[in-house]
Short mmCIF file of C-alpha atoms and ligand atoms in Angstrom, two decimals:
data_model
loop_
_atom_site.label_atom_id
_atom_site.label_comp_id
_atom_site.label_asym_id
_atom_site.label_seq_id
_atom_site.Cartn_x
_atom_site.Cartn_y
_atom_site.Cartn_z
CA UNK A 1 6.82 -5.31 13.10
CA UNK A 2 4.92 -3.12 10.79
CA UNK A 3 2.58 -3.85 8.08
CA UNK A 4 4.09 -4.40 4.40
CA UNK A 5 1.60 -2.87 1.31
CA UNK A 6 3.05 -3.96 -2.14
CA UNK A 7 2.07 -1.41 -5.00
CA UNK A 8 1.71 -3.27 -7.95
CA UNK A 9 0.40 -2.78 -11.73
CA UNK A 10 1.69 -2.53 -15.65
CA UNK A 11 5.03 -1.13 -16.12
CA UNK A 12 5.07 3.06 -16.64
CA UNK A 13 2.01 3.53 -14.91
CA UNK A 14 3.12 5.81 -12.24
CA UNK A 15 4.34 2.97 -9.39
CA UNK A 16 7.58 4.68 -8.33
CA UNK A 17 6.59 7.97 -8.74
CA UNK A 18 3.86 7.09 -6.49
CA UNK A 19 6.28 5.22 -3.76
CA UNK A 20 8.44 8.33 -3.67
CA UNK A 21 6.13 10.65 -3.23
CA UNK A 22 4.88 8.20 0.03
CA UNK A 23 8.11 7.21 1.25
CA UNK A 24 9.90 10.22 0.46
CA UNK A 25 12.56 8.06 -1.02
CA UNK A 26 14.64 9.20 -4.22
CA UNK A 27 14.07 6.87 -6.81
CA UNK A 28 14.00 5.92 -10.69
CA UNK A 29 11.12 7.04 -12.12
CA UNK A 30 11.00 7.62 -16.04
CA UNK A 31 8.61 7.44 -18.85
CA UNK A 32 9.07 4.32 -20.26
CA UNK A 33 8.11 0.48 -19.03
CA UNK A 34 10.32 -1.14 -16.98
CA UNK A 35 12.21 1.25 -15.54
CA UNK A 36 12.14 -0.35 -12.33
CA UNK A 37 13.75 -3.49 -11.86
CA UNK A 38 15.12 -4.76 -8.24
CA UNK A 39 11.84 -3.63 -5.79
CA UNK A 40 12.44 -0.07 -3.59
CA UNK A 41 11.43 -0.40 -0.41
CA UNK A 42 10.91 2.26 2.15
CA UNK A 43 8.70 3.34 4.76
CA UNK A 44 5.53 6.15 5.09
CA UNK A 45 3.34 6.97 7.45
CA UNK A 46 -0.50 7.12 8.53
CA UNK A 47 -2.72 8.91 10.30
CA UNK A 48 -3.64 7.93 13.59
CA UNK A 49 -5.87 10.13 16.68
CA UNK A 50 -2.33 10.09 19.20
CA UNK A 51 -3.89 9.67 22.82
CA UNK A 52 -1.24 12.58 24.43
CA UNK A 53 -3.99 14.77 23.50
CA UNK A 54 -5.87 13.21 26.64
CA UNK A 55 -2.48 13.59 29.08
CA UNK A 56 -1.52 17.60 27.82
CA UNK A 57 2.12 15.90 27.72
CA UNK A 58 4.00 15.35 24.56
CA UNK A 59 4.83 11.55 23.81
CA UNK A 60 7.32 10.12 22.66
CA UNK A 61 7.52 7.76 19.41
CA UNK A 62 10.08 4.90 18.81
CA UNK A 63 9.13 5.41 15.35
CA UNK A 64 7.25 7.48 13.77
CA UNK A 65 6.36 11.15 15.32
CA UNK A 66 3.90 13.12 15.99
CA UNK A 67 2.07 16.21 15.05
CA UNK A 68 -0.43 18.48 17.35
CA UNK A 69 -1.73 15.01 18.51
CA UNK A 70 -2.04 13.45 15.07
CA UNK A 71 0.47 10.14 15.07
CA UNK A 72 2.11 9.25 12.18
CA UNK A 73 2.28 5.16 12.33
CA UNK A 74 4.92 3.65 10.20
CA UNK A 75 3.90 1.63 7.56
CA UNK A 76 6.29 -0.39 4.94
CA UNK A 77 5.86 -0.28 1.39
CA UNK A 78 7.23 -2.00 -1.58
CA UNK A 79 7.65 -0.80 -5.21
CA UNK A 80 7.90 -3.69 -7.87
CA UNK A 81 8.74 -4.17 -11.44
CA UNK A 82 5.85 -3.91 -13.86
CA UNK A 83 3.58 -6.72 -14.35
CA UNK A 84 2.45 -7.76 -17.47
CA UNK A 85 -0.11 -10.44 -18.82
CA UNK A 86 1.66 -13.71 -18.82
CA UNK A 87 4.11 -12.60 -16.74
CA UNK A 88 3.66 -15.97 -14.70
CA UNK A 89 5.29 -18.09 -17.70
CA UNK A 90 7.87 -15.69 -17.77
CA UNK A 91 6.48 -12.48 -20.09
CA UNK A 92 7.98 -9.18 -19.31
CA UNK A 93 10.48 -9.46 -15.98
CA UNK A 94 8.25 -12.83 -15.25
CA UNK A 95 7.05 -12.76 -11.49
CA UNK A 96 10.08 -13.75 -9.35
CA UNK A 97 10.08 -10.33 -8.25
CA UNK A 98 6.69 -11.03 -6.75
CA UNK A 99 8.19 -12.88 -4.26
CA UNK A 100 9.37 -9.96 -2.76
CA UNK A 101 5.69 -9.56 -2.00
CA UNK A 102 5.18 -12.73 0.02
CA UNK A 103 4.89 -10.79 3.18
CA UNK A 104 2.65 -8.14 1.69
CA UNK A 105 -0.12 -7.29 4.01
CA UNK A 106 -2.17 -5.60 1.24
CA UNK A 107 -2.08 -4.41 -2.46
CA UNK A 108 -2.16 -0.76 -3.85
CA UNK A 109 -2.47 -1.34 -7.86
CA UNK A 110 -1.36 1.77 -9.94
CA UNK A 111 -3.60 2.42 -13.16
CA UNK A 112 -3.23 4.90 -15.56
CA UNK A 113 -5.89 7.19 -15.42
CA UNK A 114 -5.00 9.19 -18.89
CA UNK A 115 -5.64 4.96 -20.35
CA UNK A 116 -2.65 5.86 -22.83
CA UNK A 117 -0.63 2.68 -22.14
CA UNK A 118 -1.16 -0.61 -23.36
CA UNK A 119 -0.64 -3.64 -21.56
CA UNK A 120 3.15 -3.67 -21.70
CA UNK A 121 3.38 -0.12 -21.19
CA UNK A 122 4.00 1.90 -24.01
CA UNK A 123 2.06 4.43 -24.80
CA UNK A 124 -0.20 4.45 -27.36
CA UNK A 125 -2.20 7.52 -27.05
CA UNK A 126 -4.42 9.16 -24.56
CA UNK A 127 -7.46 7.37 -23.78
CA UNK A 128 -6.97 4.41 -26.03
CA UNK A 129 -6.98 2.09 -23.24
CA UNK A 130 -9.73 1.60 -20.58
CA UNK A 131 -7.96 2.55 -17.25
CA UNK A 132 -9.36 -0.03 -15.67
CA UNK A 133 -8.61 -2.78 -17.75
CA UNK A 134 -5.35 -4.10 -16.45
CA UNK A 135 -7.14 -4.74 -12.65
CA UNK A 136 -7.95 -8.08 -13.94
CA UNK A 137 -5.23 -9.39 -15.60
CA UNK A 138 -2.88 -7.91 -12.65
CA UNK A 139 -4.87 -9.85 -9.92
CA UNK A 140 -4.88 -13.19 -12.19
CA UNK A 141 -1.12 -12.96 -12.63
CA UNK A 142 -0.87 -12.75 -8.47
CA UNK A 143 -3.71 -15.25 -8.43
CA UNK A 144 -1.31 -17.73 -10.95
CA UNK A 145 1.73 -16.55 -8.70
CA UNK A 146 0.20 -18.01 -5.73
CA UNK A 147 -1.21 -21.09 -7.62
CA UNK A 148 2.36 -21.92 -8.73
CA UNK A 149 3.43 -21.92 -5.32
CA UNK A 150 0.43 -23.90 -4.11
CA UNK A 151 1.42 -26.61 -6.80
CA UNK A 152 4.97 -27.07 -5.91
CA UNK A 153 4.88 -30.48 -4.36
CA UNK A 154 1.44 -30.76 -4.06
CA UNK A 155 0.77 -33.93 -6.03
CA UNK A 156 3.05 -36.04 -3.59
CA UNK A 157 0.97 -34.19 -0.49
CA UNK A 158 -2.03 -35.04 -1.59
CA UNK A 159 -1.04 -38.64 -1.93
CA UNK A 160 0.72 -38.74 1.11
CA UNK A 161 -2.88 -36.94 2.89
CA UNK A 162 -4.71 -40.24 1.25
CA UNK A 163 -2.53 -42.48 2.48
CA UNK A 164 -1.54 -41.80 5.71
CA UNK A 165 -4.17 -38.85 6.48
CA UNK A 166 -3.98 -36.08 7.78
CA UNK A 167 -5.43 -32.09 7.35
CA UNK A 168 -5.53 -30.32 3.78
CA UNK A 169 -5.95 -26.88 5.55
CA UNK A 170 -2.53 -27.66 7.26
CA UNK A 171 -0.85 -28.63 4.48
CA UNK A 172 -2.03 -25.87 2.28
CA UNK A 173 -0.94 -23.23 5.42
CA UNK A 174 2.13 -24.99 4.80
CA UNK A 175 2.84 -25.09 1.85
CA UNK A 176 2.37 -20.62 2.42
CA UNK A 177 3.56 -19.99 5.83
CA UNK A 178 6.34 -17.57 4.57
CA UNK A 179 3.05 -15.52 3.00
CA UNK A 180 1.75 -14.22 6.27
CA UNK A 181 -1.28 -15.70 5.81
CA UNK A 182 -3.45 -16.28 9.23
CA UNK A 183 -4.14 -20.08 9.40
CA UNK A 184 -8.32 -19.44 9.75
CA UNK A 185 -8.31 -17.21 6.32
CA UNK A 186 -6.86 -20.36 5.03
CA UNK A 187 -9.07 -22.82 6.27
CA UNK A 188 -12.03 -20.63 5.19
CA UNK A 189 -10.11 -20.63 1.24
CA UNK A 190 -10.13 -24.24 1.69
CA UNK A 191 -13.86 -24.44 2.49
CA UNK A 192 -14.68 -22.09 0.09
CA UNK A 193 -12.64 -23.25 -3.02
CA UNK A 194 -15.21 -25.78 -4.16
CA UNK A 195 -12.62 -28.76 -3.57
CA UNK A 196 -13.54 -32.16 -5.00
CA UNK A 197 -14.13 -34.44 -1.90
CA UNK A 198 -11.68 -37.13 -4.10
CA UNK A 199 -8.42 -35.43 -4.24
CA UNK A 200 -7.66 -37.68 -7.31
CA UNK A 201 -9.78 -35.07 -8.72
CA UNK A 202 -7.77 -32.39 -7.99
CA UNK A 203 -6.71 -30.21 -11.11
CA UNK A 204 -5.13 -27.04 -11.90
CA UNK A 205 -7.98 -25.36 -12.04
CA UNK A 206 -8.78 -26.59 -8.55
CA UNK A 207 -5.55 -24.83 -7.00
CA UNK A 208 -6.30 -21.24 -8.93
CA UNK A 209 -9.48 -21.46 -7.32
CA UNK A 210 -8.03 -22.04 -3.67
CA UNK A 211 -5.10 -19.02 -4.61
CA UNK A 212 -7.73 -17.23 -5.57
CA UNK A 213 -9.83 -17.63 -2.24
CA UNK A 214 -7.11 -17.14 -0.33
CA UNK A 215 -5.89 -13.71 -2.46
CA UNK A 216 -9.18 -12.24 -2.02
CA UNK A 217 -9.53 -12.70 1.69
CA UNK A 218 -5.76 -12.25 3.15
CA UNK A 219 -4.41 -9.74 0.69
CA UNK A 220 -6.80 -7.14 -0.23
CA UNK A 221 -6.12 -4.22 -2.70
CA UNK A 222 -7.46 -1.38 -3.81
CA UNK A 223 -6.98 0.47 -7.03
CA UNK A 224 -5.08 3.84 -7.57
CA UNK A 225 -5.90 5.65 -10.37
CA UNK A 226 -2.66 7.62 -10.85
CA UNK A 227 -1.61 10.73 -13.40
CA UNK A 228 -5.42 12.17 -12.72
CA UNK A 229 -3.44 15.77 -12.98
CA UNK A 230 -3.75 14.81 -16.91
CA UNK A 231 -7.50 14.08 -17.03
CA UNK A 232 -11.16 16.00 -16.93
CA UNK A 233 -13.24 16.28 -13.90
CA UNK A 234 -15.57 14.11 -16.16
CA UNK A 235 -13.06 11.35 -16.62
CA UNK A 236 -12.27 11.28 -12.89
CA UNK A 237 -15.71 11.15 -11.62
CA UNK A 238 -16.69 8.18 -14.01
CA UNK A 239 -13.48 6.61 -12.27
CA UNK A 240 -14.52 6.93 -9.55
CA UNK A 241 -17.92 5.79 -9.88
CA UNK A 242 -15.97 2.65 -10.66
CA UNK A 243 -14.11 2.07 -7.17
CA UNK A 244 -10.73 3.91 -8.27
CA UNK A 245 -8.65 6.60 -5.89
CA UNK A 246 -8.31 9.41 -8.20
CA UNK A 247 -4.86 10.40 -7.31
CA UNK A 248 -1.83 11.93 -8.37
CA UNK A 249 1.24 10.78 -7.50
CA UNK A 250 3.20 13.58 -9.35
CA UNK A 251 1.41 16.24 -7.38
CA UNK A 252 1.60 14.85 -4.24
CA UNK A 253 5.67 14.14 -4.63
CA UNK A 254 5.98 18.39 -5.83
CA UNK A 255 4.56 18.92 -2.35
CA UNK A 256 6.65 16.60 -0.08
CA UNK A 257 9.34 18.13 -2.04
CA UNK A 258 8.63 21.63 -1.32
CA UNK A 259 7.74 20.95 2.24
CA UNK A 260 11.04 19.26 2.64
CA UNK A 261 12.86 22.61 0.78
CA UNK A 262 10.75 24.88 3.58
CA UNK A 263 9.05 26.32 0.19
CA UNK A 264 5.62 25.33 1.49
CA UNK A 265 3.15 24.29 4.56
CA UNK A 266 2.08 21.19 3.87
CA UNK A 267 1.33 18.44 6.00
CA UNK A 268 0.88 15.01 4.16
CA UNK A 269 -3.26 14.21 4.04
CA UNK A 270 -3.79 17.92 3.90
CA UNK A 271 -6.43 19.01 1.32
CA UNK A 272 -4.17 22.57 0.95
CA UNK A 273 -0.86 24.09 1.45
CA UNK A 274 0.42 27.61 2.57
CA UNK A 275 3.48 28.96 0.75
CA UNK A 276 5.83 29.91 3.46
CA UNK A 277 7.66 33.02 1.44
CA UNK A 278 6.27 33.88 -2.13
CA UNK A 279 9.71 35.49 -2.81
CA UNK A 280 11.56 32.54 -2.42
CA UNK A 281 9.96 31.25 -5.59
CA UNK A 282 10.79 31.34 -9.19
CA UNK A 283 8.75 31.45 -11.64
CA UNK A 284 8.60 27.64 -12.85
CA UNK A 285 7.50 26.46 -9.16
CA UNK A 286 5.18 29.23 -8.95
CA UNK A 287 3.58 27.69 -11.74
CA UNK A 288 3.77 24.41 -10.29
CA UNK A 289 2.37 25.12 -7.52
CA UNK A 290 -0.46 26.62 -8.91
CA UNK A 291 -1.68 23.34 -10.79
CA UNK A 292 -1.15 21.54 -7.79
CA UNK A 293 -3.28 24.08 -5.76
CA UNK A 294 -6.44 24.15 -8.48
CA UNK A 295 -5.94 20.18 -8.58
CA UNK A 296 -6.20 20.04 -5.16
CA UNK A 297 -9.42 22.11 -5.02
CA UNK A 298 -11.24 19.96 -7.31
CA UNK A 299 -10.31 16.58 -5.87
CA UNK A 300 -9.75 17.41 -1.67
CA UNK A 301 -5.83 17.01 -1.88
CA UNK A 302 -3.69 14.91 -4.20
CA UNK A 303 -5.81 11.44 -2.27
CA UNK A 304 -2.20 9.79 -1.94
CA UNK A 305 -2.24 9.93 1.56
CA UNK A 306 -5.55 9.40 1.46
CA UNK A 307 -5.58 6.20 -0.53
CA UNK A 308 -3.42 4.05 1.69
CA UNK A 309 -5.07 5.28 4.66
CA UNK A 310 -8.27 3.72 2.98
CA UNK A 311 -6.75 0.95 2.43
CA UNK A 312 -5.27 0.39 5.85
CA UNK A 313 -8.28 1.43 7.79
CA UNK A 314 -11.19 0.37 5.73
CA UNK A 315 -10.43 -2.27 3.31
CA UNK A 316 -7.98 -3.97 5.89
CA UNK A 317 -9.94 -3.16 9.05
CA UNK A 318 -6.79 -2.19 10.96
CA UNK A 319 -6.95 -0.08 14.46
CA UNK A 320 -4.47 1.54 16.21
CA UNK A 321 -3.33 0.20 19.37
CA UNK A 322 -0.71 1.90 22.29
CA UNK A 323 1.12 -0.41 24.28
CA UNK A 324 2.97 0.79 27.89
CA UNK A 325 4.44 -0.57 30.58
CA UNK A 326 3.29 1.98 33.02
CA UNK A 327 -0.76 2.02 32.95
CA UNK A 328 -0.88 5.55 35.03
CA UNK A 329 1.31 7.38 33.08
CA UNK A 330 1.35 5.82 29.95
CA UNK A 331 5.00 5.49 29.50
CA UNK A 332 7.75 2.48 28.74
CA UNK A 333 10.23 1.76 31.67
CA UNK A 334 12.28 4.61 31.06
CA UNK A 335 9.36 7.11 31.06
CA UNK A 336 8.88 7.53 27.13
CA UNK A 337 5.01 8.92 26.83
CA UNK A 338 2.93 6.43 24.30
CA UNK A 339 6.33 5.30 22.78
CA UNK A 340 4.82 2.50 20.43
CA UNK A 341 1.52 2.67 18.38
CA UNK A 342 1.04 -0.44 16.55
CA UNK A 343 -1.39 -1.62 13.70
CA UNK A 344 -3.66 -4.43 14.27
CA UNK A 345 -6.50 -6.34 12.75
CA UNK A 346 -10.10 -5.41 14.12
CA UNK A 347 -11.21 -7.98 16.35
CA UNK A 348 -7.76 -8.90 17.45
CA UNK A 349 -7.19 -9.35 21.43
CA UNK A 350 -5.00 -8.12 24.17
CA UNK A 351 -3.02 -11.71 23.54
CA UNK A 352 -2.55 -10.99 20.14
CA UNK A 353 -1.02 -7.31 20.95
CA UNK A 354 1.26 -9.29 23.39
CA UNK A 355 2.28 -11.66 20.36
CA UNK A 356 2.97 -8.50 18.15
CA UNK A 357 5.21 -6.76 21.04
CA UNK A 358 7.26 -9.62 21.51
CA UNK A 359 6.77 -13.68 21.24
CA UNK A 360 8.05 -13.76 24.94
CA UNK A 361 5.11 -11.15 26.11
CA UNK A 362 3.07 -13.36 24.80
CA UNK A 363 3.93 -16.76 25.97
CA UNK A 364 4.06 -15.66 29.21
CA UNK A 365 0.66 -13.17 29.27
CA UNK A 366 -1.31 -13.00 32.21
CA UNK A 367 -4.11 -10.13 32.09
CA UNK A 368 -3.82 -6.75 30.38
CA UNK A 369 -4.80 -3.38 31.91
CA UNK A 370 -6.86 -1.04 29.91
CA UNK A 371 -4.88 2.14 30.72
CA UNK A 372 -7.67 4.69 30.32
CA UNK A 373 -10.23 2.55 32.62
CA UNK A 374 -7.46 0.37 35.06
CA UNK A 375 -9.57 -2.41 34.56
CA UNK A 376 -8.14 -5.84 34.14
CA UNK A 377 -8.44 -7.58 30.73
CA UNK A 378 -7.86 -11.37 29.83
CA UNK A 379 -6.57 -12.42 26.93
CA UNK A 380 -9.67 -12.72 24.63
CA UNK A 381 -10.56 -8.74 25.38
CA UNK A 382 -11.61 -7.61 22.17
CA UNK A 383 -9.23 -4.58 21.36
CA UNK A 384 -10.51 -1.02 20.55
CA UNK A 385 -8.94 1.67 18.07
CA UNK A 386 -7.03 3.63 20.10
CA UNK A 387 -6.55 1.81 23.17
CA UNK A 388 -3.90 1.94 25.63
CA UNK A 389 -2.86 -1.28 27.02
CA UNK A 390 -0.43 -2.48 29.61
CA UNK A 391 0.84 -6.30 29.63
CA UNK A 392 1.82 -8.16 32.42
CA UNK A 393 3.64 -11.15 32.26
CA UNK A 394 5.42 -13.49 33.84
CA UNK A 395 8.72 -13.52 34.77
N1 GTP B 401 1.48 13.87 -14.81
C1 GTP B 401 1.81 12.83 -14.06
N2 GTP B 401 2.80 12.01 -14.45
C2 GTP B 401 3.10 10.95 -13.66
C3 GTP B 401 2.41 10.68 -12.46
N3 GTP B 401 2.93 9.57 -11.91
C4 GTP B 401 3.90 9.15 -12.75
N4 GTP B 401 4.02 9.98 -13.82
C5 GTP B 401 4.96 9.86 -14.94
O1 GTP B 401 4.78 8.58 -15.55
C6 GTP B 401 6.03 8.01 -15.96
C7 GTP B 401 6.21 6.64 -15.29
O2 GTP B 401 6.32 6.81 -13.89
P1 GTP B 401 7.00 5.72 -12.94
O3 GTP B 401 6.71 6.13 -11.56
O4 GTP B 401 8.42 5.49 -13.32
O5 GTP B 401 6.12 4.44 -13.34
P2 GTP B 401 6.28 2.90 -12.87
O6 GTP B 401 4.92 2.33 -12.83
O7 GTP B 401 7.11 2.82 -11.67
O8 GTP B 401 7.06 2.31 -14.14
P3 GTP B 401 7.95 0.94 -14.24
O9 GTP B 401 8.90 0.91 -13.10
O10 GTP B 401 8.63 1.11 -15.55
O11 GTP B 401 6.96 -0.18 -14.24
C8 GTP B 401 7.09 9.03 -15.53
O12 GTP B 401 7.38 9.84 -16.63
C9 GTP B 401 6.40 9.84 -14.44
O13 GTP B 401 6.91 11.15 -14.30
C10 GTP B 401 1.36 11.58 -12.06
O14 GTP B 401 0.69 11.43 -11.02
N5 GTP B 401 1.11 12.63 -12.91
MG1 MG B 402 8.86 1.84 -11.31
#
């Protein structure tokens, strides 16, 4: 029911480290490429206002909690192998592991801030590669991922759509119906793709176009530039002047940890952190802490939570909606206060929250209730962040 973000990029980049440090999941992380092979998965959590604050009552979360009224929303995440160029004709691990990013809602791609890794990986000194420069070839290798897709049995299609007729959007929808792709983003693609209006003219170059359409408007991503604990002030702001999160991954995961250990205050998102006993420390993690701490005060927190909150909110448009049965007191039929909060496209509508509780909600949808107003709602109400809505249905 969630949303899926993949977090992609070259191997050795800082992927996992970033993942665990999210997730809170144990996993391989080591300085060289390719460590990772089979994709982790696991599960974090974002920010959201939590409307109990408006009832003085504590809810109650299916999933998820919640904090002094801020809601932590679950949100799935995926950690793949590294990608290298030409990994679509089978360099590196090849892409089959990008399957495992067919449902992927979004992208977050790792870079190496330090730029001491080439393309592959290895390291070949500090700043001897431009940061930046693997955001291309990474979203041409997805672009080429999807194209291969597109082309599998698309000749005999097209022939079949001249012959008999028919709708190119549908086919193309399709042909990617397992990508979670809404059908309009890929009618739009089709529009947009520059498609000759004789499909005899149809050539490769034709489908990377439509994969690349349809990458650009259904699976957004934003860029992560990871390790920043290892670079200047300079260095970061330049990044940043270029569109990169200048995070660290490393940092971030030191503080989950020491949360988790009851070393340390520290409440993922927060731009500080209080340590709890100063005797309980040794040396070392004094230490450690204290980099974290002066990194932190130069960059407003280690920007991993803050990253895939941007790319939730703001690059993905997503708002925060509470469904209950019980439009008075806010509660499911067993009297659980706010006990789902669930992440939606802006401008989706109360039939399209009915959809996302359960098929069967909405099939049988007749109005919505807007829980803060009692007003009725029909299905094309416009949802707002933060709304609570009831369903009713019929039996
Ligand atoms: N200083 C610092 N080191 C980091 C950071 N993130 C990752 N590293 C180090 O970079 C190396 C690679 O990290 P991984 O997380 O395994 O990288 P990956 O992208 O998953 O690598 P592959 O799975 O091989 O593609 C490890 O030695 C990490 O400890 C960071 O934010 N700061
Ligand atoms: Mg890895």
């Amino acid at each position: 029911m969630s949303i899926l973000i993949g977090i992609i990029g070259k191997p050795n980049v800082g992927k996992s480290t970033f993942f665990s440090a999210l997730t809170e999941n144990p996993v391989e992380i080591a300085d060289y490429p390719f460590t990772t092979i089979e994709s982790n998965k696991g599960v974090t959590y974002i920010r959201a206002k939590c409307p109990e604050t408006e009832l003085g009552k504590k809810c109650k979360p299916n999933f998820g909690k919640c904090v002094n009224g801020t809601r932590l929303v679950p949100v799935e995440l995926i950690d793949v192998a590294g990608l290298v160029p030409g990994a679509h004709e089978g360099k590196g691990l090849g892409n089959k592991f990008l399957d495992d990013l067919r449902r992927a809602d979004g992208f977050i791609q790792v870079v190496d801030s330090t730029g001491s890794l080439d393309q592959n990986g290895n390291n070949i000194g500090r700043g001897k590669f431009d940061p930046l420069e693997d955001a291309e070839f990474v979203h041409n290798e997805i672009v080429l991922w999807l194209a291969n897709i597109i082309s599998d049995g698309l000749v005999r299609n097209l022939r079949k759509l001249e012959s008999e007729g028919g709708k190119l959007d549908s086919i193309i929808y399709e042909k990617i119906s397992g990508l979670g792709i809404d059908p309009k983003d890929v009618s739009s693609a089709v529009k947009n793709a520059g498609i000759p209006s004789n499909l005899k003219n149809w050539d490769d170059q034709v489908t990377i176009r439509l994969a690349e359409e349809i990458i650009r408007t259904s699976k957004p991503r934003i860029i992560v530039a990871s390790k920043a604990d290892k670079i200047d002030q300079s260095e970061a702001s330049k990044l940043r002047e270029r569109n990169a999160h200048v995070a660290s991954g490393d940092f971030e995961l030191v503080l989950r940890k020491a949360a988790k250990a009851s070393l340390i205050d520290y409440f993922p998102g927060d731009t500080t952190f209080k340590i709890i006993d100063e005797t309980k420390l040794n040396n070392a993690q004094k230490n450690a802490l204290n980099r974290v701490r002066e990194f932190m005060d130069c960059n407003g927190g280690t920007r991993t939570q803050e990253a895939i909150e941007d790319l939730v909110y703001k690059v993905l448009g997503m708002i925060v909606v509470y469904p209950v049965e019980d439009e008075n007191h806010w509660t499911d039929k067993n009297g659980n206060i706010l006990p789902d909060a669930i992440l939606l496209r802006r401008g989706s509508t109360a039939i399209d929250l009915a959809y996302k509780v359960h098929s069967d909600l909405g099939d049988r949808f007749i109005r919505a209730i807007n829980g803060r107003t009692k007003r009725a709602l029909g299905r094309d109400y416009v949802l707002e962040d933060g709304d609570v809505i009831k369903i009713i249905a019929s039996r």
